[in-house]
Tab-separated table of C-alpha atoms and ligand atoms in Angstrom:
chain	number	residue	atom	x	y	z
A	85	MET	CA	-19.392	39.839	60.200
A	86	THR	CA	-20.270	36.164	59.662
A	87	ASP	CA	-23.763	36.040	58.260
A	88	THR	CA	-23.932	32.432	57.198
A	89	LEU	CA	-22.504	29.409	58.903
A	90	THR	CA	-22.528	25.926	57.386
A	91	ILE	CA	-21.886	22.986	59.689
A	92	ARG	CA	-22.245	19.225	59.509
A	93	ARG	CA	-25.860	18.282	60.117
A	94	PRO	CA	-26.385	18.179	63.900
A	95	ASP	CA	-27.681	15.408	66.167
A	96	ASP	CA	-29.699	15.731	69.358
A	97	TRP	CA	-28.247	13.445	72.031
A	98	HIS	CA	-31.299	13.686	74.329
A	99	LEU	CA	-34.837	14.050	73.026
A	100	HIS	CA	-38.411	13.273	74.115
A	101	LEU	CA	-40.749	12.438	71.240
A	102	ARG	CA	-43.654	10.819	73.175
A	103	ASP	CA	-46.100	8.732	71.159
A	104	GLY	CA	-49.316	8.902	69.123
A	105	GLU	CA	-50.577	12.353	68.133
A	106	MET	CA	-47.903	14.166	70.142
A	107	LEU	CA	-45.176	12.221	68.345
A	108	LYS	CA	-46.710	13.169	64.990
A	109	GLY	CA	-46.813	16.810	65.993
A	110	VAL	CA	-43.302	17.186	67.377
A	111	LEU	CA	-41.220	14.822	65.232
A	112	PRO	CA	-40.991	17.141	62.170
A	113	GLU	CA	-39.722	19.950	64.414
A	114	THR	CA	-36.642	17.856	65.208
A	115	ALA	CA	-36.252	15.999	61.902
A	116	ARG	CA	-36.136	19.274	59.967
A	117	ASP	CA	-32.714	20.142	61.437
A	118	PHE	CA	-31.356	17.022	63.128
A	119	ALA	CA	-30.191	13.831	61.437
A	120	ARG	CA	-30.384	11.630	64.536
A	121	ALA	CA	-31.508	11.806	68.125
A	122	ILE	CA	-31.201	9.701	71.238
A	123	ILE	CA	-34.835	8.936	72.030
A	124	MET	CA	-35.841	8.970	75.670
A	125	PRO	CA	-37.782	5.880	76.770
A	126	ASN	CA	-39.964	7.475	79.488
A	127	LEU	CA	-43.309	6.739	77.872
A	128	VAL	CA	-46.261	5.521	79.909
A	129	PRO	CA	-45.596	2.618	80.285
A	130	PRO	CA	-41.838	2.994	79.695
A	131	ILE	CA	-39.798	1.305	76.948
A	132	VAL	CA	-38.179	-1.446	78.974
A	133	THR	CA	-37.526	-4.363	76.632
A	134	ALA	CA	-35.834	-4.724	73.267
A	135	ALA	CA	-39.171	-5.694	71.725
A	136	GLU	CA	-40.769	-2.484	73.018
A	137	ALA	CA	-37.871	-0.418	71.668
A	138	ALA	CA	-38.242	-2.022	68.233
A	139	ALA	CA	-41.980	-1.312	68.167
A	140	TYR	CA	-41.437	2.292	69.334
A	141	ARG	CA	-38.750	2.835	66.680
A	142	ASP	CA	-41.207	1.614	64.043
A	143	ARG	CA	-43.901	4.019	65.299
A	144	ILE	CA	-41.416	6.897	65.109
A	145	LEU	CA	-40.420	6.003	61.559
A	146	ALA	CA	-44.089	5.644	60.587
A	147	ALA	CA	-44.785	9.148	61.954
A	148	LEU	CA	-41.944	10.706	59.948
A	149	PRO	CA	-43.324	12.837	57.103
A	150	GLU	CA	-42.414	11.762	53.535
A	151	GLY	CA	-39.098	13.124	52.386
A	152	MET	CA	-37.699	13.768	55.842
A	153	ASP	CA	-34.514	11.987	56.750
A	154	PHE	CA	-34.123	11.134	60.437
A	155	GLN	CA	-32.755	8.222	62.421
A	156	PRO	CA	-34.042	7.578	65.942
A	157	LEU	CA	-31.348	6.137	68.211
A	158	MET	CA	-33.279	4.031	70.680
A	159	THR	CA	-32.712	3.572	74.405
A	160	LEU	CA	-34.048	1.236	77.051
A	161	TYR	CA	-35.449	2.435	80.352
A	162	LEU	CA	-33.484	0.703	83.089
A	163	THR	CA	-35.497	-0.961	85.838
A	164	GLU	CA	-34.472	-3.167	88.707
A	165	SER	CA	-35.699	-6.158	86.725
A	166	THR	CA	-33.983	-5.358	83.407
A	167	ASP	CA	-32.432	-8.508	81.933
A	168	PRO	CA	-28.707	-8.059	81.105
A	169	GLN	CA	-29.048	-10.505	78.201
A	170	ASP	CA	-31.918	-8.520	76.662
A	171	VAL	CA	-29.776	-5.358	76.812
A	172	ALA	CA	-26.759	-7.153	75.346
A	173	ALA	CA	-28.781	-8.654	72.485
A	174	ALA	CA	-30.469	-5.327	71.659
A	175	HIS	CA	-27.110	-3.557	71.670
A	176	ALA	CA	-25.445	-6.232	69.528
A	177	ASP	CA	-28.300	-5.974	66.980
A	178	GLY	CA	-27.873	-2.204	66.765
A	179	LEU	CA	-31.448	-1.816	67.993
A	180	ILE	CA	-30.429	0.322	70.965
A	181	THR	CA	-27.674	2.899	71.270
A	182	ALA	CA	-27.787	3.407	75.046
A	183	VAL	CA	-29.649	2.623	78.244
A	184	LYS	CA	-31.257	5.301	80.384
A	185	LEU	CA	-31.085	5.444	84.163
A	186	TYR	CA	-33.801	7.408	85.942
A	187	PRO	CA	-33.595	7.393	89.711
A	188	ALA	CA	-37.155	6.431	90.744
A	189	GLY	CA	-39.274	9.542	91.159
A	190	ALA	CA	-36.694	11.992	89.740
A	191	THR	CA	-38.844	13.353	86.927
A	192	THR	CA	-41.715	12.826	84.479
A	193	ASN	CA	-42.692	9.142	84.218
A	194	SER	CA	-39.798	7.896	86.321
A	195	ALA	CA	-41.836	5.886	88.815
A	196	SER	CA	-40.462	2.590	87.451
A	197	GLY	CA	-36.888	3.852	87.685
A	198	VAL	CA	-34.122	2.535	89.875
A	199	ARG	CA	-34.322	2.746	93.671
A	200	ASP	CA	-31.050	1.054	94.545
A	201	LEU	CA	-28.070	0.815	92.186
A	202	ASP	CA	-27.017	-2.421	93.894
A	203	ASN	CA	-30.028	-4.035	92.235
A	204	ILE	CA	-28.759	-3.230	88.728
A	205	GLN	CA	-25.105	-4.104	89.219
A	206	LYS	CA	-25.317	-7.117	86.867
A	207	VAL	CA	-26.777	-5.052	84.004
A	208	LEU	CA	-24.217	-2.310	84.513
A	209	GLU	CA	-21.393	-4.847	84.467
A	210	LYS	CA	-22.741	-6.298	81.241
A	211	MET	CA	-22.996	-2.800	79.712
A	212	ALA	CA	-19.414	-2.019	80.731
A	213	GLU	CA	-18.290	-5.280	79.144
A	214	ILE	CA	-20.042	-4.661	75.806
A	215	GLY	CA	-19.441	-0.898	75.654
A	216	CYS	CA	-23.102	0.131	75.836
A	217	PRO	CA	-23.336	3.721	77.178
A	218	LEU	CA	-25.435	4.555	80.224
A	219	CYS	CA	-27.311	7.873	80.035
A	220	ILE	CA	-28.014	9.170	83.515
A	221	HIS	CA	-30.600	11.578	84.874
A	222	GLY	CA	-28.298	12.794	87.628
A	223	GLU	CA	-30.466	13.940	90.502
A	224	VAL	CA	-31.044	12.398	93.900
A	225	THR	CA	-34.671	12.174	94.917
A	226	THR	CA	-34.271	12.285	98.683
A	227	ASP	CA	-36.935	14.536	100.233
A	228	THR	CA	-34.420	16.203	102.496
A	229	VAL	CA	-32.180	17.348	99.639
A	230	ASP	CA	-33.100	20.757	98.257
A	231	ILE	CA	-34.198	20.629	94.624
A	232	PHE	CA	-31.430	23.061	93.640
A	233	ASP	CA	-28.784	20.769	95.214
A	234	ARG	CA	-29.983	17.462	93.808
A	235	GLU	CA	-27.510	17.338	90.929
A	236	ALA	CA	-24.470	18.200	93.049
A	237	VAL	CA	-25.434	15.639	95.699
A	238	PHE	CA	-26.010	12.990	93.014
A	239	ILE	CA	-22.508	13.501	91.629
A	240	GLU	CA	-20.916	13.041	95.037
A	241	THR	CA	-23.056	10.264	96.439
A	242	VAL	CA	-24.082	8.234	93.371
A	243	LEU	CA	-22.207	9.064	90.170
A	244	ASP	CA	-18.674	9.201	91.484
A	245	PRO	CA	-18.985	5.980	93.542
A	246	LEU	CA	-20.584	4.251	90.527
A	247	ARG	CA	-17.752	5.282	88.226
A	248	ARG	CA	-15.152	4.165	90.754
A	249	ARG	CA	-16.864	0.784	91.023
A	250	LEU	CA	-17.155	0.349	87.266
A	251	PRO	CA	-14.540	2.519	85.526
A	252	GLU	CA	-15.127	0.748	82.210
A	253	LEU	CA	-18.774	1.838	82.032
A	254	ARG	CA	-19.301	4.582	79.450
A	255	VAL	CA	-21.451	7.246	81.059
A	256	VAL	CA	-23.304	10.260	79.685
A	257	SER	CA	-24.297	12.671	82.404
A	258	GLU	CA	-27.474	14.040	80.878
A	259	HIS	CA	-28.542	17.689	80.829
A	260	ILE	CA	-26.045	18.970	83.380
A	261	THR	CA	-27.144	22.236	84.974
A	262	THR	CA	-24.375	23.101	87.428
A	263	LYS	CA	-20.752	24.171	87.623
A	264	ASN	CA	-20.342	21.049	89.794
A	265	GLY	CA	-21.420	18.962	86.803
A	266	VAL	CA	-19.023	20.769	84.462
A	267	ASP	CA	-16.112	20.401	86.887
A	268	TYR	CA	-16.847	16.748	87.499
A	269	VAL	CA	-16.906	15.918	83.790
A	270	LYS	CA	-13.656	17.818	83.286
A	271	SER	CA	-12.032	15.870	86.105
A	272	ALA	CA	-12.612	12.561	84.307
A	273	ASN	CA	-10.273	11.637	81.513
A	274	ARG	CA	-12.248	8.710	80.142
A	275	ASN	CA	-15.690	7.173	79.884
A	276	LEU	CA	-17.580	10.310	80.915
A	277	ALA	CA	-19.271	12.963	78.814
A	278	ALA	CA	-22.206	15.312	79.384
A	279	THR	CA	-25.047	16.708	77.375
A	280	ILE	CA	-26.155	20.312	77.821
A	281	THR	CA	-29.543	21.675	76.770
A	282	THR	CA	-30.157	24.843	74.809
A	283	HIS	CA	-32.382	26.316	77.478
A	284	HIS	CA	-29.902	25.809	80.317
A	285	LEU	CA	-27.447	27.919	78.299
A	286	MET	CA	-30.047	30.718	78.116
A	287	ILE	CA	-32.048	30.805	81.340
A	288	ASN	CA	-31.337	30.774	85.047
A	289	ARG	CA	-33.792	30.284	87.887
A	290	ASN	CA	-34.866	33.935	87.835
A	291	HIS	CA	-36.489	33.295	84.473
A	292	ILE	CA	-38.792	30.783	86.165
A	293	LEU	CA	-39.676	32.749	89.268
A	294	VAL	CA	-39.193	36.517	88.937
A	295	GLY	CA	-42.233	38.620	88.041
A	296	GLY	CA	-44.668	35.703	88.243
A	297	ILE	CA	-44.198	31.984	87.821
A	298	LYS	CA	-43.343	30.942	84.249
A	299	PRO	CA	-44.322	27.305	83.829
A	300	HIS	CA	-42.831	27.029	80.350
A	301	TYR	CA	-39.344	27.498	81.842
A	302	TYR	CA	-39.877	24.758	84.408
A	303	CYS	CA	-37.977	21.577	83.659
A	304	LEU	CA	-35.882	19.006	85.485
A	305	PRO	CA	-33.178	19.392	86.459
A	306	VAL	CA	-34.483	22.851	87.272
A	307	ALA	CA	-32.420	25.817	86.016
A	308	LYS	CA	-29.967	27.022	88.658
A	309	ARG	CA	-28.219	30.281	89.627
A	310	GLU	CA	-26.494	32.460	87.044
A	311	VAL	CA	-23.014	31.250	88.043
A	312	HIS	CA	-24.024	27.766	86.897
A	313	ARG	CA	-25.453	28.968	83.595
A	314	LEU	CA	-22.195	30.802	82.912
A	315	ALA	CA	-20.156	27.670	83.649
A	316	LEU	CA	-22.342	25.700	81.214
A	317	ARG	CA	-21.781	28.317	78.525
A	318	VAL	CA	-18.016	28.172	78.960
A	319	ALA	CA	-18.090	24.360	78.782
A	320	ALA	CA	-20.367	24.190	75.734
A	321	THR	CA	-18.425	26.781	73.746
A	322	SER	CA	-14.929	25.675	74.826
A	323	GLY	CA	-14.413	23.034	72.156
A	324	ASP	CA	-13.982	20.370	74.874
A	325	SER	CA	-15.332	17.229	73.218
A	326	ARG	CA	-16.729	15.876	76.490
A	327	PHE	CA	-19.631	18.324	76.154
A	328	PHE	CA	-22.284	18.080	73.452
A	329	LEU	CA	-25.875	19.011	72.692
A	330	GLY	CA	-28.826	17.142	74.133
A	331	THR	CA	-31.807	19.470	73.892
A	332	ASP	CA	-34.046	17.539	76.309
A	333	SER	CA	-36.830	19.044	74.213
A	334	ALA	CA	-39.803	17.672	76.160
A	335	PRO	CA	-43.274	18.528	74.912
A	336	HIS	CA	-46.269	18.840	77.216
A	337	THR	CA	-49.531	20.445	76.136
A	338	ASP	CA	-50.161	23.967	77.383
A	339	PRO	CA	-52.959	22.893	79.766
A	340	ASN	CA	-50.562	20.381	81.330
A	341	LYS	CA	-47.880	23.051	81.785
A	342	GLU	CA	-50.171	25.903	82.850
A	343	SER	CA	-51.656	24.096	85.786
A	344	ALA	CA	-51.557	24.043	89.585
A	345	CYS	CA	-49.144	21.128	89.226
A	346	GLY	CA	-47.454	21.833	85.915
A	347	CYS	CA	-45.364	19.215	84.125
A	348	ALA	CA	-41.585	19.585	83.834
A	349	GLY	CA	-40.225	20.090	80.342
A	350	VAL	CA	-39.153	22.764	77.875
A	351	PHE	CA	-40.023	22.252	74.217
A	352	SER	CA	-37.151	23.709	72.194
A	353	ALA	CA	-36.934	21.538	69.060
A	354	THR	CA	-38.355	24.283	66.836
A	355	ASN	CA	-35.757	26.988	67.454
A	356	THR	CA	-32.834	25.211	69.114
A	357	MET	CA	-30.260	25.676	66.348
A	358	ALA	CA	-31.053	29.393	65.973
A	359	CYS	CA	-30.818	29.878	69.742
A	360	LEU	CA	-27.493	28.040	69.863
A	361	ALA	CA	-26.056	30.167	67.061
A	362	HIS	CA	-27.009	33.195	69.160
A	363	VAL	CA	-25.325	31.786	72.289
A	364	PHE	CA	-22.142	30.777	70.478
A	365	GLU	CA	-21.956	34.150	68.720
A	366	GLN	CA	-22.389	35.949	72.056
A	367	GLU	CA	-19.501	33.903	73.434
A	368	GLY	CA	-17.321	34.669	70.396
A	369	ALA	CA	-17.281	30.966	69.605
A	370	LEU	CA	-19.282	30.390	66.429
A	371	ASP	CA	-16.384	28.249	65.253
A	372	GLN	CA	-17.115	25.809	68.113
A	373	LEU	CA	-20.817	25.340	67.316
A	374	GLU	CA	-20.226	22.474	64.909
A	375	GLY	CA	-18.217	20.539	67.492
A	376	PHE	CA	-20.949	20.931	70.105
A	377	THR	CA	-23.875	19.999	67.866
A	378	SER	CA	-22.377	17.702	65.230
A	379	LEU	CA	-18.956	16.241	66.087
A	380	HIS	CA	-18.443	15.564	69.807
A	381	GLY	CA	-21.565	13.427	70.225
A	382	PRO	CA	-20.795	10.989	67.397
A	383	ALA	CA	-17.194	10.745	68.617
A	384	TYR	CA	-18.291	9.753	72.129
A	385	TYR	CA	-20.940	7.333	70.897
A	386	GLY	CA	-18.552	5.851	68.310
A	387	LEU	CA	-20.797	6.747	65.383
A	388	PRO	CA	-19.887	8.413	62.085
A	389	VAL	CA	-20.570	12.128	61.709
A	390	ASN	CA	-23.426	13.042	59.399
A	391	VAL	CA	-22.768	13.495	55.715
A	392	GLY	CA	-25.242	16.338	55.177
A	393	THR	CA	-24.852	19.941	56.267
A	394	LEU	CA	-27.015	22.615	57.859
A	395	THR	CA	-26.684	26.314	57.121
A	396	LEU	CA	-27.529	29.033	59.614
A	397	LYS	CA	-28.082	32.558	58.425
A	398	LYS	CA	-27.854	35.774	60.393
A	399	HIS	CA	-30.444	38.399	59.504
A	400	THR	CA	-30.544	42.121	60.168
A	401	HIS	CA	-33.990	41.782	61.771
A	402	PRO	CA	-35.082	39.523	64.651
A	403	ILE	CA	-36.643	36.218	63.600
A	404	LYS	CA	-40.179	35.451	64.702
A	405	PHE	CA	-40.481	31.825	65.778
A	406	PRO	CA	-43.917	30.360	66.364
A	407	ALA	CA	-45.032	30.839	69.975
A	408	ARG	CA	-46.532	27.365	69.916
A	409	ILE	CA	-47.068	24.425	67.629
A	410	GLU	CA	-50.377	22.623	67.245
A	411	THR	CA	-50.436	18.882	67.820
A	412	GLY	CA	-53.288	16.371	67.777
A	413	GLU	CA	-53.102	16.411	71.593
A	414	GLY	CA	-53.208	20.194	71.880
A	415	PRO	CA	-50.928	23.224	71.648
A	416	VAL	CA	-47.299	23.016	72.812
A	417	THR	CA	-45.479	26.244	73.638
A	418	VAL	CA	-42.081	26.716	71.991
A	419	PHE	CA	-39.103	27.789	74.147
A	420	ASP	CA	-38.963	31.591	74.369
A	421	PRO	CA	-35.307	32.601	74.824
A	422	GLY	CA	-36.517	35.972	76.128
A	423	LEU	CA	-34.358	38.002	73.751
A	424	ASP	CA	-34.164	38.733	70.043
A	425	ILE	CA	-32.647	36.012	67.881
A	426	TYR	CA	-31.295	37.047	64.484
A	427	TRP	CA	-30.388	33.565	63.270
A	428	SER	CA	-32.459	31.059	61.338
A	429	VAL	CA	-31.827	27.723	59.671
A	430	GLU	CA	-31.827	28.225	55.897
B	37	DOR	O1	-38.003	18.558	82.298
B	37	DOR	C1	-37.990	17.377	82.033
B	37	DOR	N1	-38.942	16.803	81.260
B	37	DOR	N2	-37.018	16.625	82.542
B	37	DOR	C2	-37.009	15.294	82.408
B	37	DOR	O2	-36.095	14.675	82.902
B	37	DOR	C3	-38.128	14.594	81.743
B	37	DOR	C4	-38.798	15.479	80.797
B	37	DOR	C5	-40.131	14.935	80.299
B	37	DOR	O3	-40.210	13.762	79.988
B	37	DOR	O4	-41.068	15.728	80.210
B	38	ZN	ZN1	-35.102	14.361	79.350
């Protein structure tokens, strides 16, 4: 039996760090295990310009505890008034790694997102030209589309037409939650990859709704039926380099989650690597974990792999992870995989 596993230090290709006291509280949870992360720009107000991204990067680095080694990979929040030249300059300087597209109203703090893709055609053309990746929250927001169908409808009505119009644009389909998403990514032979979260590999929609409503499992895109979770697990553990880890770890304080209108987001930074070791072991694919967490992402983004390593150890007893972490803004509940995990990061 494998009881230790050493892999290249992982990266998180989709992470929410917030700002201020919340940032201080959650950043060490990621920086402990991950060398780099793609930082989501959906602050209030969002990170829209290169200058805002530079200032946010500096606040993240200032919040990093002494001795921790972590590189935030910044993104810009795309709006209908984003200036293509600002994006190009920020990308050329190495200040930003990608640009994030939120359809307006799709999720937390997405009100300034994009209503009509026609209005951002110039920016997208510029990004295609300079090779700047577009990270997409792939859900339609139309009232008449059922929340469980929003990803599948987005692929057909927005993503596929966009990619046909601009085949040179490098796209990351973020946090895919459906077999439709897996199949679509597999059907593309270039310029498309997808991130998958830890929690979507471990929960389906029953976890949210059976036996009482569980707000800490509520996120967007919402977890789907079991058949979709199983398709995600096959994709993540297959060794296919088009799939890599983006935790979408998204902290909200417990009062904001446990409310009549609870916020969307699962906070999984604390135990993600242990949970993933469990999933990959269950699938008989521990040898594919390193690809998913540490190799495929850098390859798609054209970045070097990390020099350091991370060692996971399997114990004979279940590991107790903290139920919540304390932050200056209040407690944040840690993702509960709902089963015993025997792995920990050494
Ligand atoms: O569940 C989510 N939480 N999904 C998102 O897309 C945004 C995120 C957040 O910012 O809390
Ligand atoms: Zn997110």
